[in-house]
CSV table of C-alpha atoms in Angstrom, one decimal:
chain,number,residue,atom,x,y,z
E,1,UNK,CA,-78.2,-2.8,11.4
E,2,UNK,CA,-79.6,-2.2,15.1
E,3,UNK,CA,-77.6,1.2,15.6
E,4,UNK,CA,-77.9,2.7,18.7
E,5,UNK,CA,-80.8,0.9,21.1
E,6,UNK,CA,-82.4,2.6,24.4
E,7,UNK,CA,-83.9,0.9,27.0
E,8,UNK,CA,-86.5,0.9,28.7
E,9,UNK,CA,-88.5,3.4,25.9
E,10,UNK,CA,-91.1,4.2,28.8
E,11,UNK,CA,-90.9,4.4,32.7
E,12,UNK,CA,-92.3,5.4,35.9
E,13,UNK,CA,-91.0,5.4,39.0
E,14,UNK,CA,-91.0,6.7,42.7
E,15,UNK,CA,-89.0,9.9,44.2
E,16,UNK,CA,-85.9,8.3,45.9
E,17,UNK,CA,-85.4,4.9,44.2
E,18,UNK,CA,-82.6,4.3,41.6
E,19,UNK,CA,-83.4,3.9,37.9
E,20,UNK,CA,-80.8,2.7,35.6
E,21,UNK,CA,-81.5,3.7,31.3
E,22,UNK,CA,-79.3,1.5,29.1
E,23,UNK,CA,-77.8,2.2,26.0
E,24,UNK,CA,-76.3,0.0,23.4
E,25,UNK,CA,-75.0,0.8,20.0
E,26,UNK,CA,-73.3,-1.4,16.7
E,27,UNK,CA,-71.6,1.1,15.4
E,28,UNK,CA,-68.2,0.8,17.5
E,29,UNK,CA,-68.1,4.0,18.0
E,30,UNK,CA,-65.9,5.9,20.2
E,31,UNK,CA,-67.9,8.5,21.2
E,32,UNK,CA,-71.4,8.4,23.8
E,33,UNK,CA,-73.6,10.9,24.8
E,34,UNK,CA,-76.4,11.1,27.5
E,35,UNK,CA,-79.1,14.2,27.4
E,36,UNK,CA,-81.9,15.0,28.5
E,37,UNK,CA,-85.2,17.6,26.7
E,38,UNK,CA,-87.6,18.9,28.6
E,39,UNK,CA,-89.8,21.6,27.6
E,40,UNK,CA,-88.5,25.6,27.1
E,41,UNK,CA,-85.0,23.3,26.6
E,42,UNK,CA,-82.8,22.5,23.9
E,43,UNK,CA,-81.2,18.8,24.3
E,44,UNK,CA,-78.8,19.6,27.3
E,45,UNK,CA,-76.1,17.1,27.7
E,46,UNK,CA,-75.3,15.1,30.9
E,47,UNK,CA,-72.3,13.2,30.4
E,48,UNK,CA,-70.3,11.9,27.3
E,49,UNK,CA,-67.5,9.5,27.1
E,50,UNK,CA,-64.7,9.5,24.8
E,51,UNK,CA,-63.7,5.7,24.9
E,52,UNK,CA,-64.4,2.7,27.2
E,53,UNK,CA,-63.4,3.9,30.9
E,54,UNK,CA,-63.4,7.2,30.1
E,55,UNK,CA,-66.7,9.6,30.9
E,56,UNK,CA,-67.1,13.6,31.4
E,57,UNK,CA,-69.5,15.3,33.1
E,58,UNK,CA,-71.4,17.8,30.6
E,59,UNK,CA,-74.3,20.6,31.3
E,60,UNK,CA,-76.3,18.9,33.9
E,61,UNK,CA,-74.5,16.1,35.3
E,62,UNK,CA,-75.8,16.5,38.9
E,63,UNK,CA,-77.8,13.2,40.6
E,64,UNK,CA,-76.7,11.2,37.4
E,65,UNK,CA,-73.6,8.4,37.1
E,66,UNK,CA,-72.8,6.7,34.6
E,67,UNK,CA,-70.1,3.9,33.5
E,68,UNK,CA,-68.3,2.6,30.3
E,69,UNK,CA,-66.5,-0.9,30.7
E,70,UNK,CA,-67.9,-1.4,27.2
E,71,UNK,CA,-67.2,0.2,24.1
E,72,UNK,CA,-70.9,-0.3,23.2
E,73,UNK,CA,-72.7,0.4,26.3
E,74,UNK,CA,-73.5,3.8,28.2
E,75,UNK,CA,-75.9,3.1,31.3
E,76,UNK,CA,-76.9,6.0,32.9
E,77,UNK,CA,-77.8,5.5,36.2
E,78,UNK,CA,-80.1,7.8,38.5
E,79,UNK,CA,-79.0,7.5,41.7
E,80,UNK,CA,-82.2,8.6,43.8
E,81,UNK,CA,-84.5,9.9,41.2
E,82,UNK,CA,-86.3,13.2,42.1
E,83,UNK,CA,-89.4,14.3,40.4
E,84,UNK,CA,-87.1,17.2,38.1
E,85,UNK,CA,-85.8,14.3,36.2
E,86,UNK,CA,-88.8,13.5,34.8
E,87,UNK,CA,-87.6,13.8,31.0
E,88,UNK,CA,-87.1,12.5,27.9
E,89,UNK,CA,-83.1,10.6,28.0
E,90,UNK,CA,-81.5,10.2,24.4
E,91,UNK,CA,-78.2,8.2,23.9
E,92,UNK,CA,-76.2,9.1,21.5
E,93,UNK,CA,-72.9,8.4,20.0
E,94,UNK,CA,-70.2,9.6,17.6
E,95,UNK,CA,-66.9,8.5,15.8
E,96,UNK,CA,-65.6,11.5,17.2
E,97,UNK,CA,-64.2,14.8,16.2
E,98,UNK,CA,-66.5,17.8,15.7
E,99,UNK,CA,-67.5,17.8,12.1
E,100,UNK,CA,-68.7,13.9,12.8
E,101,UNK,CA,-72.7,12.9,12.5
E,102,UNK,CA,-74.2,12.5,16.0
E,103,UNK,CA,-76.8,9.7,16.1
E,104,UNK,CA,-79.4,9.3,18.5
E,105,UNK,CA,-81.2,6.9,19.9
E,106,UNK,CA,-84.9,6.9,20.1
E,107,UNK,CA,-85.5,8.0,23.5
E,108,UNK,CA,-86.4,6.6,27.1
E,109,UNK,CA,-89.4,8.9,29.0
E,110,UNK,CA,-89.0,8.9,32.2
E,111,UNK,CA,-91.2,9.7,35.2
E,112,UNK,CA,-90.7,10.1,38.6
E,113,UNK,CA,-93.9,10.3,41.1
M,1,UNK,CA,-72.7,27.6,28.6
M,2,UNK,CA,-73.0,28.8,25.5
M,3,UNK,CA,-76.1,30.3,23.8
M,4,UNK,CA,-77.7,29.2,20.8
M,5,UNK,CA,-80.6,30.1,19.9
M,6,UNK,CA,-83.2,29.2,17.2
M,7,UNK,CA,-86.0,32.0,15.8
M,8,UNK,CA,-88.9,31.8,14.9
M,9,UNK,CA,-89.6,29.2,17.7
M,10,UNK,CA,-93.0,27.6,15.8
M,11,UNK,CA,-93.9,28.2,12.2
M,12,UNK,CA,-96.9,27.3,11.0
M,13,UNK,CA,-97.0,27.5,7.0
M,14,UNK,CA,-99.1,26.0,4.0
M,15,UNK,CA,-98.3,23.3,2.0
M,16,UNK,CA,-96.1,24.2,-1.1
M,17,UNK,CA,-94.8,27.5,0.5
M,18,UNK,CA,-91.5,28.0,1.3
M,19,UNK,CA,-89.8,28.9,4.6
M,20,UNK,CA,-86.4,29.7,6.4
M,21,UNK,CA,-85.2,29.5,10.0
M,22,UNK,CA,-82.5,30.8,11.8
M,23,UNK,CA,-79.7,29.7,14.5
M,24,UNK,CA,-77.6,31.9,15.8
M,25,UNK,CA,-74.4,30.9,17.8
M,26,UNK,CA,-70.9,32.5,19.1
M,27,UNK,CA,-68.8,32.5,16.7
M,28,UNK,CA,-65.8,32.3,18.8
M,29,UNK,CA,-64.1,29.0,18.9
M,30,UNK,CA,-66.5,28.1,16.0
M,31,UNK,CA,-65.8,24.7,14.7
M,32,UNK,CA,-68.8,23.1,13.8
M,33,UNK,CA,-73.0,23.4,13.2
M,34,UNK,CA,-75.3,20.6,12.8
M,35,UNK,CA,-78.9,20.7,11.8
M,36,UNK,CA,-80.9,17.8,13.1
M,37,UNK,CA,-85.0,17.6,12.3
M,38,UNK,CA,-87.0,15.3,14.7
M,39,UNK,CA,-90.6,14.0,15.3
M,40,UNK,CA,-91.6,13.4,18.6
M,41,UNK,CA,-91.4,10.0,19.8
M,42,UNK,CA,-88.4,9.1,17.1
M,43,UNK,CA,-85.0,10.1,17.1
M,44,UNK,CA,-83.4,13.4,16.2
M,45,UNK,CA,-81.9,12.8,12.4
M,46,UNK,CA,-79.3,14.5,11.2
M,47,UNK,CA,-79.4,16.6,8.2
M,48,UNK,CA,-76.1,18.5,7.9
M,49,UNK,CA,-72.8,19.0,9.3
M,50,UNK,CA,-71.3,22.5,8.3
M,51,UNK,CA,-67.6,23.7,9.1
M,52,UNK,CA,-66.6,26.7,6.6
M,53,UNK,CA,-67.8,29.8,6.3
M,54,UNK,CA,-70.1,30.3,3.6
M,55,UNK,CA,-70.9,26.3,3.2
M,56,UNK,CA,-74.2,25.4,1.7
M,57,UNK,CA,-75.7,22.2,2.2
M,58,UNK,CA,-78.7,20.8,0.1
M,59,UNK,CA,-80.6,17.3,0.7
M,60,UNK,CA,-83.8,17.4,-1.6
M,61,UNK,CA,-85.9,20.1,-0.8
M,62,UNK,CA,-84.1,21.3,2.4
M,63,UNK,CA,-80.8,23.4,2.5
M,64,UNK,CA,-78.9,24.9,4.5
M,65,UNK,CA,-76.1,28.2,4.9
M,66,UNK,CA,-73.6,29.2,7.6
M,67,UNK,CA,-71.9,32.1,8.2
M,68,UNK,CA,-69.0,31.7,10.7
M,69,UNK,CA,-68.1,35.2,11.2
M,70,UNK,CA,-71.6,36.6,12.1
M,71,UNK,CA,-72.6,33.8,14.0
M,72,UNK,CA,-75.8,32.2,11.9
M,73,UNK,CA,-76.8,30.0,9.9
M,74,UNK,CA,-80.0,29.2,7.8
M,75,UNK,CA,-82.3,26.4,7.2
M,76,UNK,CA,-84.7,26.8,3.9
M,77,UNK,CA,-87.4,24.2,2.9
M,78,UNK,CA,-88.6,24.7,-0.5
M,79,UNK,CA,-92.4,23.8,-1.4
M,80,UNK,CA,-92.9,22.3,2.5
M,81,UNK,CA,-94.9,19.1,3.0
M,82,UNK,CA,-97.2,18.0,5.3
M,83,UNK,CA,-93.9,15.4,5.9
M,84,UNK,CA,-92.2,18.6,6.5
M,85,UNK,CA,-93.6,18.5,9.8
M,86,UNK,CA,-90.9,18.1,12.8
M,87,UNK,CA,-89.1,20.4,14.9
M,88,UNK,CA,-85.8,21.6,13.4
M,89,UNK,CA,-82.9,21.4,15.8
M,90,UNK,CA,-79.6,23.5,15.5
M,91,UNK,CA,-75.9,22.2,17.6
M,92,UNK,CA,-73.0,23.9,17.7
M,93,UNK,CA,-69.8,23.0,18.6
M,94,UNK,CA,-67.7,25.4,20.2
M,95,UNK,CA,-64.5,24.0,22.3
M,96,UNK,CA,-63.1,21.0,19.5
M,97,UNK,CA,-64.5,18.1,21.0
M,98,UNK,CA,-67.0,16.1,20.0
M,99,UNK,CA,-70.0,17.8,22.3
M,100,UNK,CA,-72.2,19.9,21.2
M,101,UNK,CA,-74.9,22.8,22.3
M,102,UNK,CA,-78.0,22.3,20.9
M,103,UNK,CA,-80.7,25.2,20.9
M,104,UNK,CA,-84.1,25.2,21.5
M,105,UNK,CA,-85.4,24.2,17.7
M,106,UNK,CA,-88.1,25.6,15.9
M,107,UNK,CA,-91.3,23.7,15.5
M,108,UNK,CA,-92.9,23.1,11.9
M,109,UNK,CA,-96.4,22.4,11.1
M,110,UNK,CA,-97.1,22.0,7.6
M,111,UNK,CA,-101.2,22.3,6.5
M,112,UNK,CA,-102.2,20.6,3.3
């Protein structure tokens, strides 16, 4: 039971280039989540969707897109990386509803130089 | 935005004592808090998904209150373990979907 899969766990990369952090997950569920920690933070969320083809922006969702064509896959793609989205990313998904278990993924650490 | 917050933000206890945290969130719109405990470099784990006032949670040695109306809830570990070790992380869900606003976590170290 693979769950819910990030890649790439660790990356650096350069101020203005486009950076793309995949998520997969086995569970079928409906529900996807993208945030992001940094330090004197709690886990702020970027963008969730609902379904395949449907996404929402959440907190932060400036300089981030993402896509669903996929029930199982949430890219998240960082458009022209700037150096205050150097983070931690965690994937996450849901069946849905509010009193439902969100599970996370293990993380993808990002830098931007 | 909503605010949650999370006291004390570090604790650092002895092994076999026992120790409490607090999240407070709006209780307007409540629908739903989740406790989650994570070590660094895994992922967050969820221990408990609380909807009613006045629902207690237990899983072994850790358990958990909420109080709707006031806007808090609890997390106690009893006899903490050097295992014990993680930050605790509270969510709450305010609106009826399925996001939620997580607070800033308190951060356990457990001594043997």
């Amino acid at each position: 039971d693979a769950g819910i899969t990030q890649s790439p766990r660790y990356k650096i990369t350069e101020t203005g280039r486009q950076v793309t952090l995949m998520c997969h997950q086995t569970w079928s569920h409906s529900y996807m989540f993208w945030y992001r920690q940094d330090l004197g933070h709690g886990l702020r969320l970027i963008y969730y969707s609902a379904a395949a083809d449907i996404t929402d922006k959440g907190e932060v969702p400036d300089g981030y897109v993402v896509s669903r064509s996929k029930t199982e896959n949430f890219p998240l793609t960082l458009e022209s990386a700037t150096r205050s989205q150097t983070s931690v990313y965690f994937c996450a998904s849901s069946e849905g509803g509010f009193g439902n278990t969100i599970y996370f993924g293990e993380g993808s650490w990002l830098t931007v130089v | 935005i909503l605010n949650v917050e999370q006291s004390p933000q570090s604790l650092h206890v002895q092994e076999g004592d026992s120790t409490n945290f607090t999240c407070s969130f709006p209780s307007s719109n409540f629908y739903a808090l989740h406790w989650y405990r994570w070590e660094t470099a895994k992922s967050p784990e969820a221990l408990f998904v609380m909807t009613l006032n006045g629902d207690e949670k237990k899983k072994g040695r850790i358990s958990a209150t909420l109080n709707t109306k006031e806007g808090y809830s609890y997390l106690y570990i009893k006899g903490s373990q050097p295992e014990d070790s993680a930050t605790y992380l509270c969510a709450s869900s305010n609106s009826g979907y399925s996001t939620l606003t997580f607070g800033k976590g308190t951060m356990l170290l457990v001594s043997p």
